[in-house]
PDB file of C-alpha atoms in Angstrom:
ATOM      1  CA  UNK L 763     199.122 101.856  89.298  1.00 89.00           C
ATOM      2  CA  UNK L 764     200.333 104.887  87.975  1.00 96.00           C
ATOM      3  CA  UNK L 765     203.133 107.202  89.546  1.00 97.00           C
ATOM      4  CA  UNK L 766     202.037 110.761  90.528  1.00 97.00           C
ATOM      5  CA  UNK L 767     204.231 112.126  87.578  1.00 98.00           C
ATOM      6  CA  UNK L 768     202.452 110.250  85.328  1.00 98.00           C
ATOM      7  CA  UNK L 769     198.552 110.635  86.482  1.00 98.00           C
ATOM      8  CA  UNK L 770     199.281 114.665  86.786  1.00 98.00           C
ATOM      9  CA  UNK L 771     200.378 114.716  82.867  1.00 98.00           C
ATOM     10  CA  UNK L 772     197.469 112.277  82.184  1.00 98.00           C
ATOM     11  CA  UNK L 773     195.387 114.518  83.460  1.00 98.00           C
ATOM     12  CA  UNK L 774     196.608 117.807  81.824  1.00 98.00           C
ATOM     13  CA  UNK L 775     195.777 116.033  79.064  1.00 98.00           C
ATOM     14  CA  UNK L 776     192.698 115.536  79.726  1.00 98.00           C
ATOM     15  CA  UNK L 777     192.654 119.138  80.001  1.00 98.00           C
ATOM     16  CA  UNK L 778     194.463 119.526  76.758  1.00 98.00           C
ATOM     17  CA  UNK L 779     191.482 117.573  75.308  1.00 98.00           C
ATOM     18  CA  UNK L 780     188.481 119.305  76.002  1.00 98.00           C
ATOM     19  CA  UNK L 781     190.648 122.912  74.935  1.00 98.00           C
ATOM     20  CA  UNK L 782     190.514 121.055  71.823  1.00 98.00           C
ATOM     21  CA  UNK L 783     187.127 120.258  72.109  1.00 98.00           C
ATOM     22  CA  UNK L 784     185.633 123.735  73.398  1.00 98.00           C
ATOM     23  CA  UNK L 785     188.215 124.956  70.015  1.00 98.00           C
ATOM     24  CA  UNK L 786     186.143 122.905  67.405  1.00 98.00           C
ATOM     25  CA  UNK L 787     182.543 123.892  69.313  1.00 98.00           C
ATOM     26  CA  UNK L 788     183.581 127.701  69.008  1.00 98.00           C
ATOM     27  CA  UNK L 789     184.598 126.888  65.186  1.00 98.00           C
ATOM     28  CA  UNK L 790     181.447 125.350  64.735  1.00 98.00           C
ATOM     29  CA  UNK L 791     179.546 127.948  66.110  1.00 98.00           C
ATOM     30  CA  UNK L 792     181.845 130.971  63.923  1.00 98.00           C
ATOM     31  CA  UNK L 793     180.978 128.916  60.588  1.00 98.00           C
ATOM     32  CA  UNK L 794     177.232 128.170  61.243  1.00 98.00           C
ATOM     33  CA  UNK L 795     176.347 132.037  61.686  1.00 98.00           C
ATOM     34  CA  UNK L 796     178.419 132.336  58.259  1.00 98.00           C
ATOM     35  CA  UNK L 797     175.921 130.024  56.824  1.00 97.00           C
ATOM     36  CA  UNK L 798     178.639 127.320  56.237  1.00 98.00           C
ATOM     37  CA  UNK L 799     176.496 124.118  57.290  1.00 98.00           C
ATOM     38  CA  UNK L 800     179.238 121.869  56.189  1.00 98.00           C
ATOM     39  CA  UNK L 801     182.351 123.503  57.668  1.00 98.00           C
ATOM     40  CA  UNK L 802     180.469 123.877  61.163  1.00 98.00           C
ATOM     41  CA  UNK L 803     179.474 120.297  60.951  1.00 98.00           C
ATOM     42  CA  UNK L 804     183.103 119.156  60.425  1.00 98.00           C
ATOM     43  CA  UNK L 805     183.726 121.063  63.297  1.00 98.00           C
ATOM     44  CA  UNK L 806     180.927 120.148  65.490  1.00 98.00           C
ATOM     45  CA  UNK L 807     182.303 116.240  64.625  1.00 98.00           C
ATOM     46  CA  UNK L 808     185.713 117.066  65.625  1.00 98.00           C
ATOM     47  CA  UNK L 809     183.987 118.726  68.791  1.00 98.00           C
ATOM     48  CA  UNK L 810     182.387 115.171  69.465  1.00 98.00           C
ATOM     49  CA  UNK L 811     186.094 113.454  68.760  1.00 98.00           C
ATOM     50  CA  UNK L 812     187.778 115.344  71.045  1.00 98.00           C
ATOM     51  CA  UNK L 813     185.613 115.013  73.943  1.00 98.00           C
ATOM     52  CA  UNK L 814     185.851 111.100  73.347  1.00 98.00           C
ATOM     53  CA  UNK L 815     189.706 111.670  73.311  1.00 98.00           C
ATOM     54  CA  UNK L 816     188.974 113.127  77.156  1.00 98.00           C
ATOM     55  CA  UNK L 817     187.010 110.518  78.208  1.00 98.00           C
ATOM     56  CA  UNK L 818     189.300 107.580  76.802  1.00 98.00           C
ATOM     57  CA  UNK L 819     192.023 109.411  78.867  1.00 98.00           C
ATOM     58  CA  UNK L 820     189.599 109.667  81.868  1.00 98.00           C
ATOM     59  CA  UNK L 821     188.618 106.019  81.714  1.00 97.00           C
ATOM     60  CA  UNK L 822     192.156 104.819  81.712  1.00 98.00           C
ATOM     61  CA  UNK L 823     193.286 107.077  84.426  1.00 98.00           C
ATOM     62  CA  UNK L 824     190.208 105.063  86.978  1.00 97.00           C
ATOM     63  CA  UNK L 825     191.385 101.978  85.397  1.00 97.00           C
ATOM     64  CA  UNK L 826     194.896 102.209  86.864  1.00 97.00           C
ATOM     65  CA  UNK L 827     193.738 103.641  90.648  1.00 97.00           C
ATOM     66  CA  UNK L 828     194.340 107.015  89.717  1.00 98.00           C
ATOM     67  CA  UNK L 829     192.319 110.389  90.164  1.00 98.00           C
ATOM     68  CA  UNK L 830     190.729 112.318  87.468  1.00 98.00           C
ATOM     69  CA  UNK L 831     191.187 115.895  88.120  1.00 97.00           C
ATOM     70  CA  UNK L 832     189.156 117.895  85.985  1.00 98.00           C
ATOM     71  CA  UNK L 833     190.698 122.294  85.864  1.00 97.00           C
ATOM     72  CA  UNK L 834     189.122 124.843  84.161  1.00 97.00           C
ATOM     73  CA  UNK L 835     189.171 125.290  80.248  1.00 97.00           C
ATOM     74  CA  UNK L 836     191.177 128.471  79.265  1.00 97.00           C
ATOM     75  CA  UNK L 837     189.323 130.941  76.518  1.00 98.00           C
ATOM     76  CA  UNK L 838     189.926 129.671  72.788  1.00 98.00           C
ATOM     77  CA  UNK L 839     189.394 132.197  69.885  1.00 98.00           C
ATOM     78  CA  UNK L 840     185.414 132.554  68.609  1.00 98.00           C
ATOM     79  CA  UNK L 841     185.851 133.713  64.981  1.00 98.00           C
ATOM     80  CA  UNK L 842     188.034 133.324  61.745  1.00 98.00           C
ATOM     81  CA  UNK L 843     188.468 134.964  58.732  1.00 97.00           C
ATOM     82  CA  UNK L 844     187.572 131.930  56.467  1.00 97.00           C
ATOM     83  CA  UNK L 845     187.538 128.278  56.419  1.00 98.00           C
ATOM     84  CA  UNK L 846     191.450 128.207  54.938  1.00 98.00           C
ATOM     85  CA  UNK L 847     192.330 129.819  58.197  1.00 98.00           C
ATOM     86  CA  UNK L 848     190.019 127.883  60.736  1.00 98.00           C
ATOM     87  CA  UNK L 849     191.813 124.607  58.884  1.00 98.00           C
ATOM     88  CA  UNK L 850     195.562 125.866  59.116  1.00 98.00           C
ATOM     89  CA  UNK L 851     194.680 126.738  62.993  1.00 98.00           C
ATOM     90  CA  UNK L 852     193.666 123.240  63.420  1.00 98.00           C
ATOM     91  CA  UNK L 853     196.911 121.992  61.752  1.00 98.00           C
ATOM     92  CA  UNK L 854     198.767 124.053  63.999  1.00 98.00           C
ATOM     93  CA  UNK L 855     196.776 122.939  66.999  1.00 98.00           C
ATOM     94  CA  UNK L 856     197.260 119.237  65.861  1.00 98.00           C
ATOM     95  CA  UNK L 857     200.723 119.742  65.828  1.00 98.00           C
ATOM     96  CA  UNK L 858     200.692 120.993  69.050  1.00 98.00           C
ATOM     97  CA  UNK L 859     198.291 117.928  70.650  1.00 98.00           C
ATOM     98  CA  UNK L 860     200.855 115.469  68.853  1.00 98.00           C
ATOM     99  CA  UNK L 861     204.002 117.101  70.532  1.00 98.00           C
ATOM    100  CA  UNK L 862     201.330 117.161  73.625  1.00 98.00           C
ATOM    101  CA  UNK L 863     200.957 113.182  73.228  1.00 98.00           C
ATOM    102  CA  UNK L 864     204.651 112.503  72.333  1.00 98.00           C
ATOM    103  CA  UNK L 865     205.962 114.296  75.663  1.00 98.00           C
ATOM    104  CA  UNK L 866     203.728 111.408  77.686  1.00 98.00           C
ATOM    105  CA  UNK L 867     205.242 108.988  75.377  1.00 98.00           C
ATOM    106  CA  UNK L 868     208.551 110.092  76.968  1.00 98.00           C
ATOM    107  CA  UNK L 869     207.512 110.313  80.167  1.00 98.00           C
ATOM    108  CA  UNK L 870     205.461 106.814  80.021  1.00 98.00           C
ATOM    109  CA  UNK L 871     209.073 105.408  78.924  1.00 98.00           C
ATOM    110  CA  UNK L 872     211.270 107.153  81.555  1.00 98.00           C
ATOM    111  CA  UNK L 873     208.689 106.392  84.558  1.00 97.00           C
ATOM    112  CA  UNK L 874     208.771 102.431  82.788  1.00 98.00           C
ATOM    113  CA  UNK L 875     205.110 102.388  82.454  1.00 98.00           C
ATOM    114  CA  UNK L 876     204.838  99.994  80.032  1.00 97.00           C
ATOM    115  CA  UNK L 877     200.924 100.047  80.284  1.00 97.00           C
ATOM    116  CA  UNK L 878     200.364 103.823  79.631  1.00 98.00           C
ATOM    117  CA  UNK L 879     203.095 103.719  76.906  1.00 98.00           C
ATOM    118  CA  UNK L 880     200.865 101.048  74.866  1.00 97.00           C
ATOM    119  CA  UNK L 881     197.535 103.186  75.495  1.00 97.00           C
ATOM    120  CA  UNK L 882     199.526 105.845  73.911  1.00 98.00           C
ATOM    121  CA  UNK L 883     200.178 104.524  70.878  1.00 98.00           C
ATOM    122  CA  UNK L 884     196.584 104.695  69.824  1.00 97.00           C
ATOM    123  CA  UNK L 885     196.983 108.006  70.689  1.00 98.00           C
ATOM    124  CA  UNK L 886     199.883 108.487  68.248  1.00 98.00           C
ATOM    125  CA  UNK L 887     198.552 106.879  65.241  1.00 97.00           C
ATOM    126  CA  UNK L 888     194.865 109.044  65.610  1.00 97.00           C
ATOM    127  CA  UNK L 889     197.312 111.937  65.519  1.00 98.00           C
ATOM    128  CA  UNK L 890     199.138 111.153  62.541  1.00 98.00           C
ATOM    129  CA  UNK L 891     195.219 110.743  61.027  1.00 97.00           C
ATOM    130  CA  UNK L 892     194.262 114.228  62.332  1.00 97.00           C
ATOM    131  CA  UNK L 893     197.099 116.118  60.913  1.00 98.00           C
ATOM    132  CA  UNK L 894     196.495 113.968  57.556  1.00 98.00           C
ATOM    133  CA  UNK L 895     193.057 114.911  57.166  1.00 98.00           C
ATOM    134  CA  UNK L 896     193.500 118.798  58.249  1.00 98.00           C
ATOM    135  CA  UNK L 897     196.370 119.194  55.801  1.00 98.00           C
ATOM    136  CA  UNK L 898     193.943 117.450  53.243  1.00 98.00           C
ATOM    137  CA  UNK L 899     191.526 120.156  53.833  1.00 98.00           C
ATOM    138  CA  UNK L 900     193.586 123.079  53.279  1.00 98.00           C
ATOM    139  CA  UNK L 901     195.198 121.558  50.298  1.00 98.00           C
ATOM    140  CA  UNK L 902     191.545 121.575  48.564  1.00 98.00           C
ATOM    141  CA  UNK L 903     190.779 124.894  49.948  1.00 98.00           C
ATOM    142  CA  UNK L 904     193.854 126.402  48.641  1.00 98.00           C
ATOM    143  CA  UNK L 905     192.894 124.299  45.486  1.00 97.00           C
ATOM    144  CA  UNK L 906     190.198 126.347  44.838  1.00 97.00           C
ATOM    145  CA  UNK L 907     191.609 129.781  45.693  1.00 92.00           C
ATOM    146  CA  UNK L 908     188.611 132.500  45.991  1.00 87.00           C
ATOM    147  CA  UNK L 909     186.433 130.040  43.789  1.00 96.00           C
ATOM    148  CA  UNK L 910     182.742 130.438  45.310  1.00 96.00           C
ATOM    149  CA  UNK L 911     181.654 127.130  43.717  1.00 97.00           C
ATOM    150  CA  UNK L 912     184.722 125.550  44.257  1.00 97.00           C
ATOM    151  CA  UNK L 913     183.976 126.290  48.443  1.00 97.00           C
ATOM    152  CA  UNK L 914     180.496 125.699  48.327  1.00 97.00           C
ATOM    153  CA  UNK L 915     181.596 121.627  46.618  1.00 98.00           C
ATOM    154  CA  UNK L 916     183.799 121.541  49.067  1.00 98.00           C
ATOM    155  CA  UNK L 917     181.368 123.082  52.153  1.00 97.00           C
ATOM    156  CA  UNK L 918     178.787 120.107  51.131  1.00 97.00           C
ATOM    157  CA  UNK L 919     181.857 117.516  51.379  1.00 97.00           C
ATOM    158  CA  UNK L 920     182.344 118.523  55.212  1.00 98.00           C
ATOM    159  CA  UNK L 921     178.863 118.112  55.308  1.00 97.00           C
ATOM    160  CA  UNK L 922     178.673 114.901  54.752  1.00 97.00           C
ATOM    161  CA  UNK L 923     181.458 113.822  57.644  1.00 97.00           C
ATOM    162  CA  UNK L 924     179.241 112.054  60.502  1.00 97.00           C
ATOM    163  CA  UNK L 925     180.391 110.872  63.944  1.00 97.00           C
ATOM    164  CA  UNK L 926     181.513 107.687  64.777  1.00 95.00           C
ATOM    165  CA  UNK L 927     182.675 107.231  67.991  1.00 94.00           C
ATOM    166  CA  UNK L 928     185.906 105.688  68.200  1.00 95.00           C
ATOM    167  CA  UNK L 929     186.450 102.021  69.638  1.00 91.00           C
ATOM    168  CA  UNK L 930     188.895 102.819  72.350  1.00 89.00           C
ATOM    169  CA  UNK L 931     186.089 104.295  74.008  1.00 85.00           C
ATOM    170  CA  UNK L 932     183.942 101.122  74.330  1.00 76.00           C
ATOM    171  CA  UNK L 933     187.101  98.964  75.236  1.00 66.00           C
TER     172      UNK L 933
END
């Protein structure tokens, strides 16, 4: 069972998650009426990934007796001045979900709920991956500078990224 400390965090969270997620749609959306296919499908992806993040967090909160309690989304921004800066906002925001995750880490520890603490640490290692691959992506966009080819080889790469929906969420 969790303790009311710990299901109200879990479920800011949960908030937390689909910010993230409403964040990617709105890049997607900005990059598409650019005409950047592949940046707004990297986006749309990470859409998809966050709202699985959401749901993995919803499912565990019913799996320990708790109460999903689902608050409104505040705004997120709708436009950017170019890929390099939608990519260094999602750093930043990465950052911010892994300080987000390691704050219930702390808490998981100090209420001794050694069940939430392990379902974290999934949690943990996708974040390390996410600020990996969005660091990634600026370093090839800075890489290329103002080249127009050098974007466009790099717009068909994001292109390419497809969804996969992740195993926690089917376990």
């Amino acid at each position: 069972m969790l303790s009311e400390k710990m299901e109200k965090a879990l479920n800011a969270q949960v908030n937390a998650e689909f910010w993230s997620a409403y964040l990617y749609l709105s890049m997607s959306v900005d990059f598409a009426a650019k005409g950047m296919k592949g940046v707004a499908n990297w986006f749309a992806i990470q859409f998809q990934e966050e709202q699985a993040h959401a749901q993995i967090f919803m499912n565990y909160v019913l799996s320990r007796g708790g109460k999903v309690t689902l608050a409104p989304i505040e705004a997120v921004p709708t436009t950017w001045d170019s890929p390099l800066a939608a990519f260094e906002a999602t750093l930043a925001h990465e950052q911010k979900v892994t300080a987000l995750i390691n704050d219930l880490c702390h808490l998981a520890e100090a209420e001794k709920d050694f069940a939430t603490a392990n379902k974290l640490i999934w949690f943990v290692n996708e974040q390390v991956e996410e600020e990996e691959t969005a660091q990634g992506i600026i370093d090839s966009l800075k890489m290329v500078d103002d080249s127009k080819m050098g974007l466009y080889m790099i717009d068909k790469e994001l292109a390419a990224r497809t969804y996969v929906a992740p195993a926690e969420l089917t376990a």
